[in-house]
Tab-separated table of C-alpha atoms and ligand atoms in Angstrom:
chain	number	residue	atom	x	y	z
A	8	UNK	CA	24.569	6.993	-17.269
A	9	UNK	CA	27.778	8.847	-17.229
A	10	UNK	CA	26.750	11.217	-13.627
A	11	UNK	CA	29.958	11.244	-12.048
A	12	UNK	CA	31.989	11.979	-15.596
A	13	UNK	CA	29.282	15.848	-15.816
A	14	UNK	CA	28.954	16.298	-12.494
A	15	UNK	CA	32.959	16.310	-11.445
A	16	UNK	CA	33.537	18.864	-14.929
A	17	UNK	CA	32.059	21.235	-12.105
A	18	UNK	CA	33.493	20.009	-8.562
A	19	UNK	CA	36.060	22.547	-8.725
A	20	UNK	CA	34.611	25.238	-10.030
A	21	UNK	CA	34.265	27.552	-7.125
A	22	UNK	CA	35.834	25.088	-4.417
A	23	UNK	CA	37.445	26.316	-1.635
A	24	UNK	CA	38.930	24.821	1.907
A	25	UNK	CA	35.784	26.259	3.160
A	26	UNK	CA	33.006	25.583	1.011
A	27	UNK	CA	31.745	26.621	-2.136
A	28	UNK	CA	31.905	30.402	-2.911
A	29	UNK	CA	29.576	30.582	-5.898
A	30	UNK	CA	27.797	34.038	-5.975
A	31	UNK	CA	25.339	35.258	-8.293
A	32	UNK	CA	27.459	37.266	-11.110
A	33	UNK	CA	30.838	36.294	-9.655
A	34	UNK	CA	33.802	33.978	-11.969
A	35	UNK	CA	32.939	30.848	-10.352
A	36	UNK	CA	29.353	31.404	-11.554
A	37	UNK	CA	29.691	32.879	-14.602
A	38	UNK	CA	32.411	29.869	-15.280
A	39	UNK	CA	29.402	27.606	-14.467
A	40	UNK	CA	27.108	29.265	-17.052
A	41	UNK	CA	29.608	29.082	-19.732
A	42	UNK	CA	29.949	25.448	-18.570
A	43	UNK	CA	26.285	25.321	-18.810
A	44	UNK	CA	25.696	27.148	-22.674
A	45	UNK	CA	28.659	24.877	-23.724
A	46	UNK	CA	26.328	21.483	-22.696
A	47	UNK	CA	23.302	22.909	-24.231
A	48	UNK	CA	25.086	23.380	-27.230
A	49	UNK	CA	26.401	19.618	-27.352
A	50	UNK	CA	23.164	18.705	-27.146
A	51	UNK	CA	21.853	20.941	-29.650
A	52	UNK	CA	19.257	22.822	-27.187
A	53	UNK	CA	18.677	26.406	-28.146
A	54	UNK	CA	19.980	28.994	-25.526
A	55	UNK	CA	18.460	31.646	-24.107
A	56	UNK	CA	18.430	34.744	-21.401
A	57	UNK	CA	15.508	36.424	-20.378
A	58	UNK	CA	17.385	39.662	-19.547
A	59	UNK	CA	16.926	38.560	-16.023
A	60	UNK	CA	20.036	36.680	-15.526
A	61	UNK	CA	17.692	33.725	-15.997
A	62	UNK	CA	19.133	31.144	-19.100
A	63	UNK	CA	17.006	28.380	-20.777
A	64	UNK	CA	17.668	25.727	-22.792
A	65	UNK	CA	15.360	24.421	-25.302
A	66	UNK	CA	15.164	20.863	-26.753
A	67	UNK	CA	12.370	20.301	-29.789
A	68	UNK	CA	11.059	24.855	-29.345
A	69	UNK	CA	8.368	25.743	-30.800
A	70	UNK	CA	5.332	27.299	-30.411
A	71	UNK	CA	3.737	24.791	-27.816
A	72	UNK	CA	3.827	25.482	-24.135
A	73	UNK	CA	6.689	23.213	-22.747
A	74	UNK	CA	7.931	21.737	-19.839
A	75	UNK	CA	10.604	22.793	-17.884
A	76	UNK	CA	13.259	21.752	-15.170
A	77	UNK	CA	15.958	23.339	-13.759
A	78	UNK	CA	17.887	24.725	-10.853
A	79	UNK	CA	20.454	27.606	-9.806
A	80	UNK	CA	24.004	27.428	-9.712
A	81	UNK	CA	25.020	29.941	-6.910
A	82	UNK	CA	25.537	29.199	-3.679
A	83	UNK	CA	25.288	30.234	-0.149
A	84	UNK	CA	28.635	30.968	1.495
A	85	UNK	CA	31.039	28.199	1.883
A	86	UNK	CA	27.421	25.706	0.650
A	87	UNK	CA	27.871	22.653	-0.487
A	88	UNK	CA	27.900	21.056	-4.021
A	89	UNK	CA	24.667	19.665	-4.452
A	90	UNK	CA	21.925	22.413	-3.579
A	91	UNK	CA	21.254	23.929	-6.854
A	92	UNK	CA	23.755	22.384	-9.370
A	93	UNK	CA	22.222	18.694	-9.087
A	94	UNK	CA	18.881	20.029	-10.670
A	95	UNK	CA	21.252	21.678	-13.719
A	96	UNK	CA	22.953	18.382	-13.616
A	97	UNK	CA	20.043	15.808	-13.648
A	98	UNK	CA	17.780	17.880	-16.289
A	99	UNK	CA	21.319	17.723	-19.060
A	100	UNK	CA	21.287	14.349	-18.024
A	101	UNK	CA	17.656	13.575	-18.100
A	102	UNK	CA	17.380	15.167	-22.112
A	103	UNK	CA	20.367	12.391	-22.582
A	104	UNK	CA	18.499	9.505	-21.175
A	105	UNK	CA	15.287	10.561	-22.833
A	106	UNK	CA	17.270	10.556	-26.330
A	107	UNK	CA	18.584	7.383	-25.321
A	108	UNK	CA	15.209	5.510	-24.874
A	109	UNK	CA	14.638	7.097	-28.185
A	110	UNK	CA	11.986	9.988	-26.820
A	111	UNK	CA	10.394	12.363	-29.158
A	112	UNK	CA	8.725	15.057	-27.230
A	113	UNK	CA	5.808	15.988	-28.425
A	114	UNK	CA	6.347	19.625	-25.936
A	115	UNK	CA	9.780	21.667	-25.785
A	116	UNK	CA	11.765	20.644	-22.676
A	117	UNK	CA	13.500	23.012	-21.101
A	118	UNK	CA	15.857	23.376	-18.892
A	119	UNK	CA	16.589	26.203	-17.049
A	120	UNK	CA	19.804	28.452	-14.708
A	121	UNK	CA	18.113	30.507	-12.851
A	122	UNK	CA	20.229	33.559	-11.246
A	123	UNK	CA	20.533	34.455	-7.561
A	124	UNK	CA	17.889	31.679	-6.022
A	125	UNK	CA	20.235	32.326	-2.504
A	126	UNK	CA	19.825	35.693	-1.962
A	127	UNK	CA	23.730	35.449	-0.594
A	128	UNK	CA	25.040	37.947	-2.900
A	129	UNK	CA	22.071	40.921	-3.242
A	130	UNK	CA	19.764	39.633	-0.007
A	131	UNK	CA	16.859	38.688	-2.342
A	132	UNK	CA	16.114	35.040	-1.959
A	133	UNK	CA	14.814	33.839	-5.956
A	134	UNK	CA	15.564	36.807	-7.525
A	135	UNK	CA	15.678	35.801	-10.939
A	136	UNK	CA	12.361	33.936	-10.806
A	137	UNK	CA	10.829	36.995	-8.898
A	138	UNK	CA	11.953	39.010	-11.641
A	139	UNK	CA	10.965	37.397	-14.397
A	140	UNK	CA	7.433	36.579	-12.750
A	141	UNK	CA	7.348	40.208	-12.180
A	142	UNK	CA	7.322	39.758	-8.213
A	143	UNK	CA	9.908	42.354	-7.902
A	144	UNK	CA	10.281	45.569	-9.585
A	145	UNK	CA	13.282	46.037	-11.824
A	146	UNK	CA	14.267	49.334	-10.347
A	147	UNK	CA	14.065	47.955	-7.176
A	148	UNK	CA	16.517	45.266	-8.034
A	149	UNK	CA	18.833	47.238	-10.294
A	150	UNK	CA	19.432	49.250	-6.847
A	151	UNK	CA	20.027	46.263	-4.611
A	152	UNK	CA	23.879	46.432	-3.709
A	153	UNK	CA	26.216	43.492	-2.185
A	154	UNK	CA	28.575	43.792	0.424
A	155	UNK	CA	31.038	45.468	-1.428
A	156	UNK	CA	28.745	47.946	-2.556
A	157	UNK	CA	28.205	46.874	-6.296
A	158	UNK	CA	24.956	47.615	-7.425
A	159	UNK	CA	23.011	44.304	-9.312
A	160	UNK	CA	22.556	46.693	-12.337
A	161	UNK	CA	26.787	46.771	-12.214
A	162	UNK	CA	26.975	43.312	-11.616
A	163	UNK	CA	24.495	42.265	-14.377
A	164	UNK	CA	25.115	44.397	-16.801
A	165	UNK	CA	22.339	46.546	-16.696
A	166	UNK	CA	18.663	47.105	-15.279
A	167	UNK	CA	17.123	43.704	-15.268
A	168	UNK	CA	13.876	43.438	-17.946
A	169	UNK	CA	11.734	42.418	-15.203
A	170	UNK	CA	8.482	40.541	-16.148
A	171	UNK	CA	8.337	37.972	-18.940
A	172	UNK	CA	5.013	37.143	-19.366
A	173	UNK	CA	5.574	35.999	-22.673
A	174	UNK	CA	7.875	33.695	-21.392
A	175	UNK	CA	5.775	32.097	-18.331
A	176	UNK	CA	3.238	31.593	-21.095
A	177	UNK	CA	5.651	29.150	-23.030
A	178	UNK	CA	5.859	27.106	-19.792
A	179	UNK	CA	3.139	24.234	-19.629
A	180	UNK	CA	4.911	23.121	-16.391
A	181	UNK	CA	7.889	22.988	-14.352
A	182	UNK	CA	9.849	20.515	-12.726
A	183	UNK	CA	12.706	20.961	-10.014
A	184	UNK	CA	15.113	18.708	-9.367
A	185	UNK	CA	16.705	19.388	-5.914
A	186	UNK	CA	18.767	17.708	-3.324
A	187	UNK	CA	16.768	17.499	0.137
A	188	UNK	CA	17.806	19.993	2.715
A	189	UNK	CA	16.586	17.674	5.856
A	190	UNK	CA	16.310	13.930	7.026
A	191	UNK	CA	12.593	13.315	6.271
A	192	UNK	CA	13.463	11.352	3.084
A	193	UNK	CA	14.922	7.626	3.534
A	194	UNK	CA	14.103	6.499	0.157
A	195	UNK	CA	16.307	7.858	-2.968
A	196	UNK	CA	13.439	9.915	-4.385
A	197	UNK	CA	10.798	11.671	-3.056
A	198	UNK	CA	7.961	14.571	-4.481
A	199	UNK	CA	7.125	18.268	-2.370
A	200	UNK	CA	3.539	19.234	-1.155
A	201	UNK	CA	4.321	22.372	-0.048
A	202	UNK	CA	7.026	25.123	0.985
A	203	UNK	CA	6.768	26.313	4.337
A	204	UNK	CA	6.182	29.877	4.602
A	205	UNK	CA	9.531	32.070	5.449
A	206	UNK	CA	10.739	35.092	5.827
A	207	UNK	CA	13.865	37.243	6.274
A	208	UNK	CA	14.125	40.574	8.698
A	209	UNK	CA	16.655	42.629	8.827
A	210	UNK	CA	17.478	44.109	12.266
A	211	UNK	CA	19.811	47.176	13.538
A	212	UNK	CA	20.163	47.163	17.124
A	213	UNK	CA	22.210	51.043	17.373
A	214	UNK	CA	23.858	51.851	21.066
A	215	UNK	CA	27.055	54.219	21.861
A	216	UNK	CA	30.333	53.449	20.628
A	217	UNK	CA	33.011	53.890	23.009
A	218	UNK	CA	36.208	52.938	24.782
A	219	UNK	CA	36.928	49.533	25.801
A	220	UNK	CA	38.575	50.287	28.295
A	221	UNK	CA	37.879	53.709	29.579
A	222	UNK	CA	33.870	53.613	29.330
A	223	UNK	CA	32.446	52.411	32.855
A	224	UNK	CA	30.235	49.047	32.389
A	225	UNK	CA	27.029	51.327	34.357
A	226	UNK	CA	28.041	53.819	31.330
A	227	UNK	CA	27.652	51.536	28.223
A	228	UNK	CA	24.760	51.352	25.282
A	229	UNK	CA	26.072	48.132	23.978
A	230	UNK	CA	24.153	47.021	21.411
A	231	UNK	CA	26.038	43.930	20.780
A	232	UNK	CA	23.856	42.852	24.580
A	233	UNK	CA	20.289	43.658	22.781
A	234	UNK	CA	21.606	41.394	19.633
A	235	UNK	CA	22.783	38.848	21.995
A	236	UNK	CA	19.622	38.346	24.002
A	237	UNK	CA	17.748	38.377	20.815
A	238	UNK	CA	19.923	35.532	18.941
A	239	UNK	CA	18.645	33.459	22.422
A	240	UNK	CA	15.047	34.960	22.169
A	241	UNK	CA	14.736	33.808	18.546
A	242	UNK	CA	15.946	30.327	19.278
A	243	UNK	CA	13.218	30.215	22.276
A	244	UNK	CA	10.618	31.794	20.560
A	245	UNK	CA	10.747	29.361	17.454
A	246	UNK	CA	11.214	26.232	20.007
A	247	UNK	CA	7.941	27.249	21.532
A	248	UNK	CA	6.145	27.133	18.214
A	249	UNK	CA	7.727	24.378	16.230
A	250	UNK	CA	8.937	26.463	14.323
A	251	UNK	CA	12.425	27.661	12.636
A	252	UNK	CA	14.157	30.700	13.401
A	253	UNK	CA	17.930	31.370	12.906
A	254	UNK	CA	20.403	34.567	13.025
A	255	UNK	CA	23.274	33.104	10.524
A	256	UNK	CA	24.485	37.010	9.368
A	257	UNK	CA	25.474	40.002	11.674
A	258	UNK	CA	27.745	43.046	10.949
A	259	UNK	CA	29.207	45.090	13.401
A	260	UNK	CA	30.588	48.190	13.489
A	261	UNK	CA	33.485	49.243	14.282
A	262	UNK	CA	33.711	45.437	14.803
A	263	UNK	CA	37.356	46.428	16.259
A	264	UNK	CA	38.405	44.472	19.967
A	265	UNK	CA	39.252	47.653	21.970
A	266	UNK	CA	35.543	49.180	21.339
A	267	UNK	CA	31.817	48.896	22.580
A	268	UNK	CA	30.011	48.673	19.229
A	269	UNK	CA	27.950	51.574	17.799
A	270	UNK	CA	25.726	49.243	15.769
A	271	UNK	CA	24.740	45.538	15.366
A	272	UNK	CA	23.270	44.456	12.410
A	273	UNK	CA	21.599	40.831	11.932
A	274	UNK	CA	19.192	39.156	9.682
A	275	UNK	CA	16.743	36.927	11.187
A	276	UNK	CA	15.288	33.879	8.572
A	277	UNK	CA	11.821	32.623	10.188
A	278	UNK	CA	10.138	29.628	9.295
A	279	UNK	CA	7.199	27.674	10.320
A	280	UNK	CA	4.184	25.309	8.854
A	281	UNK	CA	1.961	28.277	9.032
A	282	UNK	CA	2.291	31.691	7.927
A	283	UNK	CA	0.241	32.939	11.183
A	284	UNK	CA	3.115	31.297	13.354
A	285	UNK	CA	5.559	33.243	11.022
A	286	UNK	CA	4.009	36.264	12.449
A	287	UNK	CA	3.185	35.802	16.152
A	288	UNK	CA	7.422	34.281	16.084
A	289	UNK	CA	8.566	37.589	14.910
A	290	UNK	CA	5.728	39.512	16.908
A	291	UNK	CA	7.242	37.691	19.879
A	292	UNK	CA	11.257	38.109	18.735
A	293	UNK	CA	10.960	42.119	18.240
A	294	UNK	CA	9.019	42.321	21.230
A	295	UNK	CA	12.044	40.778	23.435
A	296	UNK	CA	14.436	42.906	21.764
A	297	UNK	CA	12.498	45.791	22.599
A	298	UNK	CA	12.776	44.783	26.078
A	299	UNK	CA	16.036	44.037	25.973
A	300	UNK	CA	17.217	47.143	24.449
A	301	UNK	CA	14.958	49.390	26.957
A	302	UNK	CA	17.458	47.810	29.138
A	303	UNK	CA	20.674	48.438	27.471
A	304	UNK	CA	19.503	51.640	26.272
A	305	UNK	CA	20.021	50.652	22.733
A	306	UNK	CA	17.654	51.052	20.189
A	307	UNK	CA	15.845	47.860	17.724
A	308	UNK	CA	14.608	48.069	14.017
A	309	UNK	CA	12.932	45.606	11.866
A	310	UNK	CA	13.008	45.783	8.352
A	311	UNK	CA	11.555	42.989	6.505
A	312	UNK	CA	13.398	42.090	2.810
A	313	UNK	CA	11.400	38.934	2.027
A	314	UNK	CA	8.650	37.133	2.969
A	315	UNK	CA	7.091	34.032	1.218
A	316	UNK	CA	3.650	32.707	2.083
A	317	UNK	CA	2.836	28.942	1.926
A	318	UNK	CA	3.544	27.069	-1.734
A	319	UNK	CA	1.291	24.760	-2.032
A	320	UNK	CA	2.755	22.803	-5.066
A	321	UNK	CA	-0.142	22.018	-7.694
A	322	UNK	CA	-2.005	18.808	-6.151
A	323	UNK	CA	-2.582	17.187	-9.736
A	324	UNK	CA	0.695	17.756	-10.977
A	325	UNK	CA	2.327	16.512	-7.516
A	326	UNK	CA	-0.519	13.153	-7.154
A	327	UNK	CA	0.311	12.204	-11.055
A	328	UNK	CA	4.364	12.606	-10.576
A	329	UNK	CA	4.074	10.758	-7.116
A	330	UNK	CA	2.153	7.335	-9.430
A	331	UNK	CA	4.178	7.964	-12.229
A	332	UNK	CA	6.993	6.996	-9.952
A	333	UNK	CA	5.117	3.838	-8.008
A	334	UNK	CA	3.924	5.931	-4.826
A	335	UNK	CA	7.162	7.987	-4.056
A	336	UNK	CA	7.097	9.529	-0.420
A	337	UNK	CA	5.255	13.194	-0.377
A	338	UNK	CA	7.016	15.708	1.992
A	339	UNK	CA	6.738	19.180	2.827
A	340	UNK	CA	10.280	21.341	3.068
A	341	UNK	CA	10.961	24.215	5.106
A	342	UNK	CA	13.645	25.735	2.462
A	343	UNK	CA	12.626	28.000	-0.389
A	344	UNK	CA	12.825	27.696	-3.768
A	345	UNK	CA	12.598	29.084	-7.394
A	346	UNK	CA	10.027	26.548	-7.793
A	347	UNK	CA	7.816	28.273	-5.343
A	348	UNK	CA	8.268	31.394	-6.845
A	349	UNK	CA	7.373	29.739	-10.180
A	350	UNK	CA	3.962	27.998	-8.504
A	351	UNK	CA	1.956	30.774	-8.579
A	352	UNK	CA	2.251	31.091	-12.375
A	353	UNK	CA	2.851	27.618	-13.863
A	354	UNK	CA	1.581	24.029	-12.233
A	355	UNK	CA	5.030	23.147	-10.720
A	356	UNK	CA	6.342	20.796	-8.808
A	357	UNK	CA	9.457	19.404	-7.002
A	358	UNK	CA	11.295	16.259	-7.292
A	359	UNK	CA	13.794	15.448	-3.647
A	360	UNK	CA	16.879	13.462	-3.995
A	361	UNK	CA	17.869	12.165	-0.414
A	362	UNK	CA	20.951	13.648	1.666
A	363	UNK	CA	21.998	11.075	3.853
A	364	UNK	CA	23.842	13.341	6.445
A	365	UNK	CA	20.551	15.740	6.549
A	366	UNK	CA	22.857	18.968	6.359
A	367	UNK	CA	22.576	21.742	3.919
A	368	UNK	CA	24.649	24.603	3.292
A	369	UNK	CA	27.671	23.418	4.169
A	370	UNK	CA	29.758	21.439	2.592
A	371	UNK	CA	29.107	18.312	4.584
A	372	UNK	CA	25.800	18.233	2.479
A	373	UNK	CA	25.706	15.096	0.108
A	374	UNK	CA	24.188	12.729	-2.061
A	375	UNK	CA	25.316	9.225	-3.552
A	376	UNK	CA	26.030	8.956	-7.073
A	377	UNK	CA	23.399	5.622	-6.719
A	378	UNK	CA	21.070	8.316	-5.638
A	379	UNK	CA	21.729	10.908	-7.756
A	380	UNK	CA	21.307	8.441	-10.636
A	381	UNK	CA	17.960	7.406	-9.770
A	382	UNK	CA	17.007	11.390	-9.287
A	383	UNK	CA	17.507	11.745	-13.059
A	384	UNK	CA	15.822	8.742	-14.059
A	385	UNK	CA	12.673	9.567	-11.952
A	386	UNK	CA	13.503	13.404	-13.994
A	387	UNK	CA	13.533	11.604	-16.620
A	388	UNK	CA	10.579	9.608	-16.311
A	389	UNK	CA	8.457	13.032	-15.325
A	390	UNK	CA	9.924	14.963	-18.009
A	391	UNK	CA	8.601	12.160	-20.422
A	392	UNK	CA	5.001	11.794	-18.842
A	393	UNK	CA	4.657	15.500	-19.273
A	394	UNK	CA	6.210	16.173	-22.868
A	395	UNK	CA	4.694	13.343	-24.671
B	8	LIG	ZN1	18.645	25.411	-3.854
């Protein structure tokens, strides 16, 4: 199985000293979906784009429901290679090594791109699948602007066609392929039971900009103190629960050395087994920052932009993949996916290849090619079981 030869025509795509820089509509990923039409159309799969951003790739179409596997190509800021583009990877790969055992699928097999599962560029985590299962609005995500201001309707092309029932209903099931964001797997393949419920908040902590110099410390509204105490408060908060709580993005302005900021901005990403411990974590976060800024004489807002509730991955699908691949560990992951998005519409499941060093976003993430192999023939393998 050639792996290494497909999966280093993308290495560079997108590479920098820092990471990979792969945003949603931007060259490096629209360089990987031309990559991406151009191996569908090797392999004589029939393209498609839902108007969502969202490309398929058919082997065997027709009428019949079929199964489908797939992954994003974007990227977090300065990510890693593996989160997203191994699932792309393994399901070319996986129609390959099914033609090579001399499969006829009785089903289509698809395999699917789908468009801004990160959120990095437009702050909506699974956008394309949310769009296309109608969990989102179009408008709403037309609207949506990045950091430079571009709206998505600017950066797609256009207002997005939003639900595609007709589509989901072509979809007997779906499969993703995806590298594993933690340590809990020590075997090269492993199957999800369930997402953990998350959620992203948005918080403005606004004080008094002023002087560096001039403005007496008894005088200042700094909110860059409020944000401070609540970057601690969060880490506390989620210790205290078992839970998962991180502040990874924060703005500031004038964000200039000589002044007291006017306004902090941060985005909080909660996380826990439970949804309820979701809400008590952020019950207990905004309430310190409230404290806080009664203190600094600053002022706190929440907004929420996403929330998730638990996936529960479809138990049938998940105990037959789990045999089909002699008794494969079953593991729960506290990262989001398109597949969870998909769940609620289509039995789906998710196949984990392991990452030895544990780390995700970031470019230290990894996976050996040994490994990698054996993800697509377990793909492979599923993808069969299902079609035939
Ligand atoms: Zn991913």
């Amino acid at each position: 199985m050639e792996f290494r030869a497909l999966w280093d025509e993308i290495a560079a795509i997108g590479k920098e000293p820092t990471g990979y820089l792969r945003y949603a509509w931007t060259e490096p990923e629209l360089a990987l979906r031309t990559w991406f039409r151009a191996q569908a159309g090797q392999r004589d799969l029939a393209v498609e784009e839902d108007g969502n951003g969202n490309l398929f790739a058919w082997w065997n179409p027709s009428a019949e429901p079929g199964v489908l596997t797939g992954s994003h190509f974007d990227s977090v800021p300065h990510g890693g290679a593996y989160d997203g583009p191994l699932g792309i990877v393994s399901a070319l790969l996986a129609v390959d090594e099914l033609r090579a055992r001399g499969v006829r699928p009785a089903r289509p097999v698809g395999v699917a791109v789908f468009a801004e599962e990160e959120g990095s560029r437009f702050g909506l985590a699974c956008l394309g699948s949310r769009l296309l299962t109608g969990a989102v609005a179009p408008e709403a995500a037309a609207a949506l602007r990045d950091r430079d201001g571009v709206t998505l309707a600017e950066a797609a092309g256009g207002v997005p066609k939003g639900h595609r029932p007709d589509l989901l209903a072509r979809i007997s099931s779906f499969v993703e392929l995806h590298i594993e964001q933690g340590r809990a797997l020590t075997v090269p393949v492993g199957v999800a039971s369930a997402i953990w419920p998350h959620g992203r908040w948005r918080i403005d902590f606004a004080g008094e900009g002023n002087h560096a110099g001039t403005t007496l410390m008894s005088d200042r509204h700094d909110p860059m103190l409020t944000f401070a105490y609540t970057v601690l408060a969060a880490n506390k908060e989620a210790r205290l629960r078992g839970a998962h709580a991180t502040i990874g993005r924060v703005s500031v302005e004038p964000n200039a050395t000589n002044a007291i900021p006017a306004r902090v901005s941060a985005w909080l990403d909660a996380r826990a087994a439970d949804a309820s411990v979701v809400d008590d974590l952020v019950a207990a976060v905004t309430a310190r920052a409230s404290e806080r800024a009664t203190r600094d004489g600053t002022r706190v807002q929440l907004t929420p932009e996403s929330l998730s509730g638990e996936t529960a991955f479809d138990v049938a699908l998940r105990d037959r993949i789990a045999e089909r691949l002699g008794g494969v560990p079953v593991l729960a992951t506290g990262a989001g996916h398109d597949a969870g998005v998909l769940s609620a519409h289509v039995p789906t499941a998710m196949l984990f290849v392991r990452n030895p060093s544990g780390v995700s976003h970031s470019p230290a993430e990894t996976a050996s090619d040994d490994d990698c192999i054996e993800g697509v023939r377990a793909l492979a393998d599923v993808l069969e079981d299902l079609a035939c």
